[in-house]
Short mmCIF file of C-alpha atoms in Angstrom, two decimals:
data_model
loop_
_atom_site.label_atom_id
_atom_site.label_comp_id
_atom_site.label_asym_id
_atom_site.label_seq_id
_atom_site.Cartn_x
_atom_site.Cartn_y
_atom_site.Cartn_z
CA HIS A 271 12.61 -15.89 16.34
CA GLU A 272 12.33 -19.59 16.11
CA ARG A 273 10.76 -19.50 12.46
CA PHE A 274 11.65 -17.58 9.40
CA ALA A 275 10.65 -17.39 5.66
CA ARG A 276 12.70 -16.27 2.66
CA VAL A 277 12.71 -16.30 -1.06
CA ARG A 278 15.47 -17.87 -2.98
CA PRO A 279 16.24 -17.07 -6.60
CA LEU A 280 15.55 -20.11 -8.91
CA GLY A 281 16.25 -20.12 -12.66
CA LEU A 282 13.59 -17.65 -14.10
CA GLY A 283 11.66 -17.43 -10.74
CA ALA A 284 11.90 -17.88 -7.23
CA SER A 285 11.42 -20.54 -4.39
CA GLY A 286 9.58 -19.57 -1.25
CA ARG A 287 10.99 -21.45 1.70
CA THR A 288 10.61 -21.83 5.56
CA TRP A 289 13.37 -22.52 8.10
CA SER A 290 12.84 -23.29 11.75
CA ARG A 291 15.39 -24.19 14.36
CA ALA A 292 13.68 -27.66 15.03
CA SER A 293 13.19 -28.90 11.32
CA GLY A 294 15.45 -26.84 9.20
CA GLU A 295 14.33 -25.78 5.60
CA THR A 296 10.98 -26.68 3.89
CA ILE A 297 10.06 -25.57 0.30
CA LEU A 298 6.59 -24.15 -0.04
CA ASP A 299 4.18 -25.88 -2.27
CA THR A 300 3.37 -23.83 -5.57
CA GLY A 301 0.40 -25.81 -6.65
CA SER A 302 -0.16 -25.77 -10.37
CA LEU A 303 2.61 -22.92 -10.81
CA MET A 304 6.44 -23.02 -10.65
CA CYS A 305 7.08 -20.29 -7.93
CA ALA A 306 6.36 -19.07 -4.44
CA ALA A 307 6.80 -15.69 -2.89
CA PRO A 308 5.95 -15.42 0.84
CA LEU A 309 5.39 -11.74 1.94
CA ALA A 310 3.95 -12.00 5.50
CA MET A 311 4.00 -14.29 8.57
CA ALA A 312 1.68 -14.75 11.57
CA GLU A 313 3.27 -13.89 14.97
CA ASP A 314 4.32 -17.64 15.82
CA GLY A 315 5.18 -18.64 12.15
CA ALA A 316 2.17 -20.96 11.93
CA TRP A 317 0.91 -19.16 8.79
CA LEU A 318 2.50 -17.32 5.73
CA VAL A 319 0.88 -15.51 2.85
CA GLY A 320 2.06 -14.21 -0.44
CA SER A 321 1.61 -15.42 -4.01
CA THR A 322 2.56 -18.18 -6.45
CA ASP A 323 3.30 -17.50 -10.14
CA GLY A 324 4.74 -19.05 -13.37
CA GLY A 325 8.06 -17.52 -13.13
CA PHE A 326 9.81 -14.36 -14.58
CA ILE A 327 7.65 -14.02 -17.59
CA SER A 328 4.49 -15.07 -15.62
CA THR A 329 1.28 -13.13 -16.37
CA GLU A 330 -0.61 -15.30 -13.67
CA PHE A 331 -0.31 -14.58 -9.85
CA ARG A 332 -2.44 -16.45 -7.34
CA ALA A 333 -2.83 -15.20 -3.89
CA ALA A 334 -1.57 -17.95 -1.51
CA LEU A 335 -1.84 -19.31 2.01
CA TRP A 336 0.68 -21.77 3.55
CA SER A 337 0.99 -23.56 6.84
CA PHE A 338 4.62 -23.63 8.02
CA ASP A 339 5.20 -27.15 6.81
CA GLY A 340 4.75 -25.71 3.19
CA ALA A 341 1.10 -27.03 2.54
CA LEU A 342 -0.57 -24.58 0.19
CA THR A 343 -4.20 -23.24 0.14
CA ASP A 344 -4.55 -21.51 -3.16
CA LEU A 345 -6.66 -18.35 -2.82
CA GLY A 346 -6.58 -17.81 -6.63
CA SER A 347 -8.13 -14.37 -7.18
CA PRO A 348 -11.44 -12.53 -6.33
CA PHE A 349 -12.21 -11.89 -10.06
CA ALA A 350 -13.51 -14.54 -12.39
CA GLY A 351 -13.12 -14.31 -15.95
CA VAL A 352 -9.88 -12.64 -16.02
CA PRO A 353 -6.20 -13.77 -15.57
CA PRO A 354 -5.71 -13.86 -11.89
CA PHE A 355 -3.25 -11.09 -10.57
CA ALA A 356 -3.55 -11.19 -6.80
CA SER A 357 -1.33 -11.29 -3.80
CA ALA A 358 -2.16 -11.95 -0.10
CA VAL A 359 -0.28 -9.42 1.94
CA ASP A 360 -1.02 -10.31 5.60
CA VAL A 361 -2.75 -12.83 7.68
CA THR A 362 -4.56 -13.19 11.07
CA SER A 363 -2.84 -15.01 13.90
CA ASP A 364 -5.21 -18.22 13.41
CA GLY A 365 -4.94 -18.03 9.61
CA GLN A 366 -8.58 -17.92 9.26
CA ARG A 367 -8.55 -14.34 7.66
CA VAL A 368 -6.13 -12.96 4.78
CA ALA A 369 -5.95 -9.47 3.31
CA VAL A 370 -5.66 -9.62 -0.37
CA SER A 371 -4.56 -7.15 -3.12
CA ALA A 372 -6.08 -7.98 -6.68
CA ARG A 373 -6.37 -6.19 -10.00
CA ASP A 374 -9.75 -6.22 -11.65
CA GLY A 375 -10.58 -6.30 -15.34
CA SER A 376 -9.52 -2.83 -15.74
CA GLY A 377 -6.03 -3.52 -14.22
CA SER A 378 -6.51 -1.33 -11.18
CA PHE A 379 -5.52 -2.72 -7.70
CA THR A 380 -8.50 -3.34 -5.25
CA ALA A 381 -8.64 -4.60 -1.62
CA HIS A 382 -10.50 -7.90 -0.56
CA LEU A 383 -10.71 -9.92 2.58
CA TRP A 384 -10.68 -13.91 2.44
CA ASP A 385 -12.19 -15.97 5.29
CA GLN A 386 -11.91 -19.73 5.72
CA GLY A 387 -15.28 -21.33 4.76
CA VAL A 388 -16.58 -17.99 3.25
CA GLY A 389 -14.08 -16.91 0.50
CA TYR A 390 -13.70 -13.39 -0.68
CA THR A 391 -15.47 -10.15 0.63
CA PRO A 392 -14.67 -6.95 -1.39
CA ILE A 393 -13.41 -4.14 0.88
CA PRO A 394 -15.29 -0.83 -0.30
CA ALA A 395 -13.24 2.03 -2.04
CA PRO A 396 -12.80 4.41 0.82
CA THR A 397 -13.95 7.52 -0.91
CA ALA A 398 -15.91 8.31 -4.05
CA SER A 399 -12.61 9.72 -5.81
CA THR A 400 -10.54 6.50 -5.15
CA VAL A 401 -9.32 5.05 -8.26
CA GLU A 402 -7.05 2.26 -6.59
CA TRP A 403 -6.95 0.89 -3.13
CA TRP A 404 -5.13 -2.00 -1.69
CA PRO A 405 -4.47 -3.55 1.88
CA THR A 406 -1.35 -2.91 3.61
CA SER A 407 -1.87 -5.12 6.82
CA ILE A 408 -4.36 -6.55 9.13
CA THR A 409 -4.58 -7.02 12.93
CA ALA A 410 -3.87 -10.29 14.61
CA ASP A 411 -7.51 -10.85 15.24
CA GLY A 412 -8.70 -9.61 11.74
CA SER A 413 -10.92 -6.92 12.94
CA ILE A 414 -8.95 -3.97 11.34
CA VAL A 415 -7.62 -3.65 7.82
CA ALA A 416 -5.17 -0.83 6.94
CA LEU A 417 -5.30 0.35 3.43
CA THR A 418 -3.68 2.64 1.02
CA ALA A 419 -5.84 4.51 -1.44
CA VAL A 420 -5.02 6.71 -4.62
CA ASP A 421 -7.33 9.29 -5.99
CA ALA A 422 -7.34 10.44 -9.78
CA ALA A 423 -4.92 13.30 -8.91
CA GLY A 424 -2.24 10.51 -7.58
CA GLU A 425 -2.71 11.55 -4.12
CA GLU A 426 -2.11 8.58 -1.58
CA ASP A 427 -3.96 8.27 1.91
CA GLY A 428 -4.24 5.97 4.49
CA TYR A 429 -7.40 4.30 5.84
CA LEU A 430 -8.57 1.90 8.56
CA TRP A 431 -11.38 -0.26 7.69
CA ASN A 432 -13.30 -2.04 10.50
CA ALA A 433 -14.14 -5.53 9.17
CA THR A 434 -16.99 -5.94 12.00
CA THR A 435 -18.88 -2.71 11.49
CA GLY A 436 -17.82 -1.67 7.75
CA SER A 437 -16.71 1.66 8.98
CA MET A 438 -13.91 3.35 7.10
CA ARG A 439 -11.64 5.99 8.92
CA ALA A 440 -9.10 8.21 7.36
CA VAL A 441 -5.74 8.46 9.10
CA PRO A 442 -5.28 12.27 9.39
CA PRO A 443 -1.88 13.62 8.28
CA PRO A 444 0.04 15.57 10.72
CA PRO A 445 0.44 19.62 10.19
CA GLY A 446 2.35 20.54 7.22
CA PHE A 447 1.58 17.39 5.38
CA THR A 448 -1.32 16.24 3.12
CA ASN A 449 -0.77 12.54 2.93
CA VAL A 450 -0.14 9.54 5.24
CA THR A 451 0.28 5.80 4.47
CA GLY A 452 1.43 3.10 6.36
CA GLU A 453 0.40 -0.09 8.43
CA ILE A 454 -1.69 -1.00 11.48
CA SER A 455 -0.10 -2.70 14.37
CA ARG A 456 -1.09 -6.24 15.25
CA ASP A 457 -3.00 -5.17 18.24
CA GLY A 458 -4.88 -2.40 16.43
CA THR A 459 -3.70 0.51 18.66
CA SER A 460 -1.19 2.32 16.41
CA PHE A 461 -0.77 3.04 12.57
CA PHE A 462 2.66 3.62 11.50
CA GLY A 463 4.23 4.92 8.26
CA GLU A 464 5.23 7.90 6.30
CA ALA A 465 3.68 11.35 6.11
CA PHE A 466 4.20 13.41 2.92
CA ALA A 467 3.18 16.09 0.49
CA LEU A 468 3.05 15.24 -3.25
CA LEU A 469 6.18 16.43 -5.08
CA VAL A 470 7.60 17.71 -1.75
CA SER A 471 10.57 16.03 0.22
CA PRO A 472 11.52 14.83 2.68
CA ARG A 473 8.81 12.23 3.73
CA GLN A 474 8.67 11.83 7.61
CA VAL A 475 8.01 8.72 9.73
CA VAL A 476 4.86 9.00 11.75
CA ARG A 477 2.68 6.94 14.20
CA TYR A 478 -1.21 7.57 14.82
CA THR A 479 -3.20 6.46 17.80
CA ALA A 480 -6.55 7.45 18.74
CA SER A 481 -5.27 9.33 21.90
CA THR A 482 -2.30 11.13 20.23
CA GLY A 483 -3.42 11.52 16.59
CA THR A 484 -0.84 11.66 14.07
CA VAL A 485 2.67 12.63 15.32
CA VAL A 486 6.04 12.94 13.34
CA LEU A 487 8.66 10.69 15.04
CA ASP A 488 12.27 11.72 15.75
CA THR A 489 13.64 8.54 13.90
CA GLN A 490 16.78 10.36 12.91
CA THR A 491 16.53 9.18 9.25
CA ALA A 492 18.31 10.84 6.33
CA PRO A 493 16.50 13.23 4.12
CA GLY A 494 15.32 11.79 1.02
CA ALA A 495 16.12 8.20 2.12
CA THR A 496 14.01 5.09 1.33
CA VAL A 497 12.59 4.11 4.52
CA ARG A 498 11.34 0.51 5.79
CA LEU A 499 9.53 0.15 9.02
CA SER A 500 8.13 -2.59 11.14
CA ALA A 501 6.81 -2.49 14.48
CA SER A 502 5.85 -4.40 17.64
CA ALA A 503 2.60 -5.96 18.07
CA ASP A 504 1.45 -3.14 20.21
CA GLY A 505 3.17 -0.37 18.15
CA SER A 506 5.08 0.99 21.03
CA ALA A 507 8.35 0.21 19.44
CA ILE A 508 9.07 0.90 15.76
CA SER A 509 12.28 -0.23 13.73
CA VAL A 510 13.34 2.05 10.83
CA SER A 511 15.75 1.23 8.24
CA ASP A 512 16.88 4.15 5.78
CA PHE A 513 18.83 3.68 2.42
CA THR A 514 20.09 6.65 0.59
CA GLY A 515 21.27 5.02 -2.67
CA PRO A 516 23.54 2.48 -4.25
CA GLY A 517 26.82 1.81 -2.47
CA GLN A 518 25.48 3.50 0.81
CA ALA A 519 25.05 1.74 3.94
CA HIS A 520 21.50 1.01 5.63
CA THR A 521 21.18 2.37 8.83
CA VAL A 522 18.77 1.04 11.41
CA TYR A 523 17.19 3.06 14.28
CA ARG A 524 14.60 1.99 17.09
CA TRP A 525 11.98 4.32 18.27
CA GLU A 526 10.03 3.74 21.66
CA SER A 527 6.92 5.55 22.36
CA GLY A 528 7.54 5.51 26.35
CA ASP A 529 3.97 5.60 27.27
CA GLY A 530 3.48 1.87 27.83
CA SER A 531 -0.25 1.89 26.75
CA ILE A 532 -1.49 -1.46 25.04
CA GLY A 533 -4.71 -2.87 23.76
CA ARG A 534 -7.67 -0.83 22.49
CA SER A 535 -11.32 0.08 22.78
CA THR A 536 -13.42 -2.30 20.67
CA SER A 537 -16.95 -1.07 21.53
CA GLY A 538 -18.81 2.21 21.99
CA LEU A 539 -21.80 0.53 23.29
CA ALA A 540 -21.32 1.65 27.07
CA LEU A 541 -24.09 3.59 28.72
CA PRO A 542 -23.73 6.97 30.19
CA ASN A 543 -23.39 6.87 33.93
CA SER A 544 -24.48 9.03 36.97
CA ALA A 545 -21.45 11.25 36.36
CA ASP A 546 -23.05 11.94 32.98
CA GLN A 547 -19.92 10.21 31.41
CA THR A 548 -19.32 7.05 29.65
CA SER A 549 -16.86 5.01 31.45
CA VAL A 550 -13.59 3.98 29.41
CA MET A 551 -10.81 1.43 29.91
CA THR A 552 -7.03 1.76 29.74
CA ALA A 553 -4.32 -0.88 29.90
CA SER A 554 -0.56 -0.43 30.31
CA GLY A 555 2.33 -2.82 30.55
CA SER A 556 3.54 -5.17 27.61
CA SER A 557 1.68 -7.28 25.15
CA LEU A 558 4.51 -9.66 25.06
CA ALA A 559 2.95 -12.45 26.96
CA SER A 560 6.28 -13.68 28.59
CA ASN A 561 6.88 -10.29 30.35
CA GLY A 562 3.63 -10.93 32.43
CA SER A 563 3.17 -7.10 32.88
CA LEU A 564 -0.39 -5.84 32.83
CA THR A 565 -2.30 -3.08 34.46
CA LEU A 566 -5.90 -2.34 33.92
CA GLY A 567 -7.46 0.91 34.49
CA ALA A 568 -11.05 2.30 34.22
CA GLU A 569 -11.93 6.31 34.12
CA GLY A 570 -14.86 8.48 33.71
CA LEU A 571 -16.51 6.80 36.57
CA PRO A 572 -18.77 8.22 39.34
CA PRO A 573 -16.80 9.29 42.38
CA ASN A 574 -16.64 6.85 45.32
CA VAL A 575 -18.25 3.83 44.00
CA PHE A 576 -16.91 0.23 44.10
CA GLY A 577 -16.21 -1.76 40.97
CA ILE A 578 -14.27 -4.75 39.59
CA PHE A 579 -12.91 -5.83 36.23
CA VAL A 580 -14.34 -8.58 34.26
CA CYS A 581 -12.86 -10.73 31.35
CA SER A 582 -13.52 -13.23 28.61
CA ARG A 583 -11.99 -14.65 25.54
CA GLU A 584 -15.25 -13.97 23.79
CA THR A 585 -17.20 -10.72 22.77
CA GLY A 586 -20.91 -10.19 23.25
CA ALA A 587 -23.69 -7.46 23.58
CA VAL A 588 -26.37 -8.22 26.42
CA GLN A 589 -28.31 -5.68 28.36
CA ILE A 590 -28.16 -6.39 31.94
CA GLY A 591 -31.47 -5.17 33.11
CA MET A 592 -31.03 -1.50 33.56
CA GLY A 593 -27.58 -1.71 34.48
CA GLY A 594 -25.44 -1.36 31.48
CA VAL A 595 -24.36 -3.58 28.59
CA LEU A 596 -22.16 -6.63 29.13
CA LEU A 597 -20.03 -6.84 26.01
CA LEU A 598 -18.33 -10.01 26.92
CA GLY A 599 -19.44 -13.55 25.47
CA GLY A 600 -20.18 -16.49 27.47
CA SER A 601 -21.51 -16.74 31.06
CA VAL A 602 -20.18 -15.98 34.45
CA GLY A 603 -21.80 -19.20 35.92
CA GLY A 604 -20.32 -21.13 32.96
CA GLY A 605 -16.89 -19.95 33.65
CA THR A 606 -16.21 -18.24 30.36
CA ILE A 607 -16.48 -14.74 31.99
CA GLY A 608 -13.97 -14.13 34.71
CA ARG A 609 -14.35 -11.83 37.68
CA PHE A 610 -11.34 -10.19 39.33
CA ASN A 611 -13.10 -10.23 42.88
CA ALA A 612 -10.42 -11.86 45.01
CA PRO A 613 -9.34 -9.90 48.07
CA GLY A 614 -7.49 -6.61 47.05
CA GLN A 615 -9.27 -6.56 43.46
CA ILE A 616 -12.57 -4.87 44.62
CA LEU A 617 -11.71 -1.34 43.82
CA SER A 618 -13.00 2.15 44.65
CA SER A 619 -13.02 4.95 42.23
CA GLY A 620 -12.49 7.58 44.81
CA THR A 621 -12.88 11.38 44.42
CA GLU A 622 -11.21 11.29 40.74
CA GLY A 623 -13.65 8.61 39.44
CA ARG A 624 -10.92 5.96 38.55
CA PHE A 625 -9.31 2.87 39.75
CA GLU A 626 -6.69 0.63 38.37
CA LEU A 627 -5.53 -2.96 38.99
CA ALA A 628 -2.05 -4.71 38.58
CA VAL A 629 -3.08 -8.14 37.11
CA ASP A 630 -0.94 -11.41 37.60
CA THR A 631 -1.21 -12.62 33.96
CA SER A 632 -0.71 -16.29 35.31
CA GLU A 633 -4.02 -16.02 37.23
CA ILE A 634 -6.78 -14.85 34.75
CA PRO A 635 -9.87 -15.88 36.34
CA GLN A 636 -12.42 -18.08 34.38
CA GLY A 637 -15.24 -19.24 36.61
CA ILE A 638 -13.60 -20.97 39.51
CA ALA A 639 -10.28 -21.72 37.58
CA PHE A 640 -7.40 -19.47 36.47
CA GLU A 641 -5.62 -19.31 33.23
CA THR A 642 -2.28 -17.96 32.03
CA ILE A 643 -2.06 -15.26 29.32
CA ALA A 644 -0.08 -17.11 26.31
CA ALA A 645 1.27 -15.75 23.08
CA GLY A 646 -1.39 -15.53 20.48
CA ASP A 647 -4.15 -14.90 22.85
CA THR A 648 -6.84 -12.00 22.58
CA TRP A 649 -8.60 -11.05 26.02
CA TYR A 650 -11.46 -8.64 26.32
CA PHE A 651 -11.93 -6.60 29.57
CA GLN A 652 -14.66 -4.48 31.02
CA ALA A 653 -15.02 -2.49 34.22
CA TRP A 654 -18.25 -3.12 36.26
CA HIS A 655 -19.03 -0.49 38.95
CA ARG A 656 -21.96 0.49 41.11
CA ASP A 657 -23.87 3.71 40.08
CA VAL A 658 -25.27 5.11 43.18
CA GLY A 659 -27.72 7.82 42.61
CA ALA A 660 -28.58 6.89 38.97
CA SER A 661 -31.66 5.39 37.86
CA VAL A 662 -29.76 2.07 37.88
CA GLU A 663 -27.70 0.55 40.53
CA SER A 664 -24.62 -0.60 38.28
CA ASN A 665 -23.01 -0.02 34.97
CA LEU A 666 -20.24 -1.19 32.76
CA SER A 667 -17.36 0.52 30.71
CA GLU A 668 -16.54 0.01 27.23
CA ARG A 669 -14.99 -3.11 25.95
CA TYR A 670 -11.17 -3.37 25.78
CA ALA A 671 -9.28 -5.82 23.80
CA ILE A 672 -5.48 -6.77 24.27
CA SER A 673 -3.68 -9.11 21.89
CA PHE A 674 -0.76 -10.82 23.20
CA TYR A 675 2.30 -12.24 21.45
#
């Protein structure tokens, strides 16, 4: 809440501006064009994205990335040989990756990913019947892009594209609906938007997670209202604004999940353990770094074995002898992988095959030192555990990521 962006009408166009409590208002650079229109801002306000254009009658729109001081990186368009018609719709926390919507030579919208130092990578069409598709949002770390796709019959559907693996996953509509579109939360755990059936009213606000599926939310919006949504970084709280028509008041609601879960699994490479299960991780608390609330959990463990949690800012994939796959980057000895092995942190899975640990977020182990979780951080965790009775003596869970804001 220290930094804002806005568009100010200016003659036949618009002037994009930033404002902060510390420095006041700054006009965004427009490059060779006349106007700037910011559309999205990273969590701390350090980066903004949108487009530049030539004004009210312009036929040229160029995707744009700005630093908060107004300096422009002109992203242009992914298509050469046609008048540029592109807009950046969302940006990662570090400004290194941008989701871009652009028209091709036929006039259809397509989705693209722009990376610093690499340039544009096309995001493939979700299905063979897709005629247009565009990004709606990107996670803070750039690993997942949410898309809206339209087929020849005009049906719109939501998809999640994994930028690391290239896999595409459809967001399933809830019972009674045929379509769902929306955005991904900044930490990648929740998809929120609207469910509908073509030519059928009213639309309903929905939230999708891997554990709950797509659920219609009781947001109390008016039937037939135009709805605008925004969500917290972990998707656990969603604000809903509805508008029923000219002269009518906007009504704003807040919905909260109440489950307290944060973070997400980012790898399926864990090996089955002696309980014939793949151990998984959970996390609860708050992804707001200043709250200092975090509890890690592990489930699907063999009963009555000891284990600890390990963490890193980096990812990796290293087979540890016959003892599972370490999915964290760096090394234990080098200090980039931390172990929660202080007194009281070595845990037992008990008869239920699970354990959990309340974490002091000001004492995250990194070698022999400790760090404090800060806004903008993404931390990766795994549970290491003994695996008595199996062909190996230890194993590791899947990798779990939590992005803090």
